[in-house]
N, C-alpha and C. Protein backbone atom coordinates (compact mmCIF):
# COMPACT_ATOMS: atom_id res chain seq x y z
N MET A 1 8.55 -9.40 3.11
CA MET A 1 10.06 -9.14 3.22
C MET A 1 10.58 -9.75 1.81
N ARG A 2 10.06 -10.88 1.57
CA ARG A 2 10.73 -11.45 0.33
C ARG A 2 10.38 -10.76 -0.91
N VAL A 3 9.18 -10.23 -1.25
CA VAL A 3 9.00 -9.59 -2.45
C VAL A 3 9.60 -8.29 -2.57
N CYS A 4 9.59 -7.58 -1.44
CA CYS A 4 9.92 -5.97 -1.41
C CYS A 4 11.52 -5.86 -0.79
N ASP A 5 12.24 -7.23 -0.60
CA ASP A 5 13.50 -6.98 0.13
C ASP A 5 13.54 -6.21 1.41
N HIS A 6 12.57 -6.33 2.10
CA HIS A 6 12.49 -5.49 3.37
C HIS A 6 13.23 -6.34 4.49
N THR A 7 13.52 -5.53 5.58
CA THR A 7 14.21 -6.03 6.73
C THR A 7 12.86 -6.51 7.55
N PRO A 8 13.19 -7.31 8.58
CA PRO A 8 11.81 -7.61 9.38
C PRO A 8 11.35 -6.44 10.09
N GLU A 9 12.23 -5.43 10.42
CA GLU A 9 11.84 -4.06 11.15
C GLU A 9 10.96 -3.29 10.03
N GLN A 10 11.31 -3.26 8.59
CA GLN A 10 10.55 -2.59 7.77
C GLN A 10 9.26 -3.20 7.56
N ALA A 11 9.39 -4.67 7.34
CA ALA A 11 7.89 -5.23 7.26
C ALA A 11 6.97 -4.94 8.38
N GLU A 12 7.55 -4.98 9.85
CA GLU A 12 6.71 -4.66 10.74
C GLU A 12 6.03 -3.47 10.54
N GLN A 13 6.72 -2.48 10.31
CA GLN A 13 6.51 -0.91 10.16
C GLN A 13 5.31 -0.74 9.43
N CYS A 14 5.61 -1.42 8.04
CA CYS A 14 4.61 -1.51 7.03
C CYS A 14 3.19 -2.19 7.53
N SER A 15 3.14 -3.14 8.21
CA SER A 15 2.01 -3.78 8.62
C SER A 15 1.44 -2.96 9.75
N LEU A 16 2.16 -2.32 10.40
CA LEU A 16 1.39 -1.41 11.47
C LEU A 16 0.97 -0.20 10.66
N ILE A 17 1.62 0.32 9.86
CA ILE A 17 0.94 1.54 8.98
C ILE A 17 -0.42 1.05 8.32
N VAL A 18 -0.29 -0.05 7.72
CA VAL A 18 -1.40 -0.39 6.93
C VAL A 18 -2.67 -0.68 8.06
N HIS A 19 -2.31 -1.26 9.41
CA HIS A 19 -3.36 -1.60 10.09
C HIS A 19 -4.02 -0.33 10.57
N TYR A 20 -3.19 0.80 11.01
CA TYR A 20 -3.83 2.12 11.47
C TYR A 20 -4.19 2.90 10.43
N ASN A 21 -3.58 3.05 9.14
CA ASN A 21 -4.06 3.96 8.05
C ASN A 21 -4.64 3.25 6.82
N GLY A 22 -4.70 2.12 7.05
CA GLY A 22 -5.16 1.43 5.72
C GLY A 22 -4.42 1.15 4.51
N LYS A 23 -3.23 1.91 4.39
CA LYS A 23 -2.41 1.82 3.20
C LYS A 23 -0.95 2.21 3.70
N CYS A 24 -0.16 1.87 2.75
CA CYS A 24 1.39 2.22 2.93
C CYS A 24 2.17 2.04 1.70
N THR A 25 2.85 3.25 1.49
CA THR A 25 3.86 3.28 0.34
C THR A 25 5.09 2.22 0.92
N VAL A 26 5.30 1.09 0.12
CA VAL A 26 6.22 0.06 0.37
C VAL A 26 7.50 0.27 -0.15
N LYS A 27 7.36 0.79 -1.43
CA LYS A 27 8.58 0.71 -2.27
C LYS A 27 8.56 1.71 -3.20
N THR A 28 9.73 2.40 -3.58
CA THR A 28 9.75 3.41 -4.89
C THR A 28 10.72 2.88 -6.04
N GLY A 29 10.72 3.18 -7.05
CA GLY A 29 11.82 2.62 -8.02
C GLY A 29 11.47 2.61 -9.36
N PRO A 30 12.33 1.94 -10.12
CA PRO A 30 11.96 1.98 -11.60
C PRO A 30 10.65 1.04 -12.00
N LEU A 31 9.94 1.53 -12.78
CA LEU A 31 8.51 1.02 -13.03
C LEU A 31 8.47 -0.45 -13.35
N ASP A 32 9.52 -1.02 -14.18
CA ASP A 32 9.49 -2.48 -14.49
C ASP A 32 9.67 -3.08 -13.37
N LYS A 33 10.65 -2.89 -12.31
CA LYS A 33 10.75 -3.50 -11.18
C LYS A 33 9.50 -3.58 -10.09
N LEU A 34 8.92 -2.31 -10.11
CA LEU A 34 7.55 -2.18 -9.32
C LEU A 34 6.51 -2.95 -9.86
N LYS A 35 6.29 -3.20 -11.35
CA LYS A 35 5.33 -4.02 -11.83
C LYS A 35 5.46 -5.34 -11.39
N ARG A 36 6.65 -6.01 -11.54
CA ARG A 36 7.09 -7.41 -11.04
C ARG A 36 6.69 -7.55 -9.38
N GLN A 37 7.07 -6.58 -8.76
CA GLN A 37 6.84 -6.69 -7.26
C GLN A 37 5.25 -6.58 -6.89
N CYS A 38 4.49 -5.61 -7.78
CA CYS A 38 3.15 -5.46 -7.48
C CYS A 38 2.28 -6.78 -7.84
N SER A 39 2.90 -7.43 -9.15
CA SER A 39 2.25 -8.76 -9.57
C SER A 39 2.45 -9.75 -8.55
N GLN A 40 3.63 -9.96 -7.84
CA GLN A 40 3.84 -11.05 -6.65
C GLN A 40 3.10 -10.72 -5.50
N LEU A 41 2.99 -9.38 -5.20
CA LEU A 41 2.15 -9.05 -3.93
C LEU A 41 0.56 -9.47 -4.19
N LEU A 42 0.04 -9.21 -5.52
CA LEU A 42 -1.21 -9.60 -5.88
C LEU A 42 -1.54 -11.05 -5.69
N GLU A 43 -0.39 -11.96 -6.26
CA GLU A 43 -0.43 -13.34 -6.22
C GLU A 43 -0.48 -13.92 -4.93
N ALA A 44 0.04 -13.15 -3.91
CA ALA A 44 0.14 -13.62 -2.65
C ALA A 44 -1.20 -13.28 -1.77
N GLY A 45 -2.28 -12.53 -2.50
CA GLY A 45 -3.41 -12.51 -1.94
C GLY A 45 -3.48 -11.01 -1.12
N LEU A 46 -2.71 -10.05 -1.42
CA LEU A 46 -2.35 -8.87 -0.77
C LEU A 46 -2.98 -7.83 -1.89
N SER A 47 -3.48 -6.60 -1.22
CA SER A 47 -3.94 -5.66 -2.24
C SER A 47 -2.77 -4.72 -2.57
N ALA A 48 -2.53 -4.46 -3.82
CA ALA A 48 -1.48 -3.45 -4.14
C ALA A 48 -1.60 -2.86 -5.51
N GLU A 49 -1.05 -1.64 -5.51
CA GLU A 49 -1.12 -0.74 -6.66
C GLU A 49 0.05 0.02 -7.03
N ILE A 50 0.31 0.33 -8.21
CA ILE A 50 1.41 1.43 -8.43
C ILE A 50 0.57 2.76 -8.69
N VAL A 51 1.04 3.79 -8.06
CA VAL A 51 0.61 5.12 -8.29
C VAL A 51 1.65 5.94 -8.58
């Protein structure tokens, strides 16, 4: 929620999608902002990539 600026509902939906499908698109936007967010997610121990 903190890194991606998601509401609790969005965060819960993402977690359920990841649980059942193995991955989820959590954010779209400018590449510079996505790079920062991706780095923060990786630092938090999560898997993340920009595609």
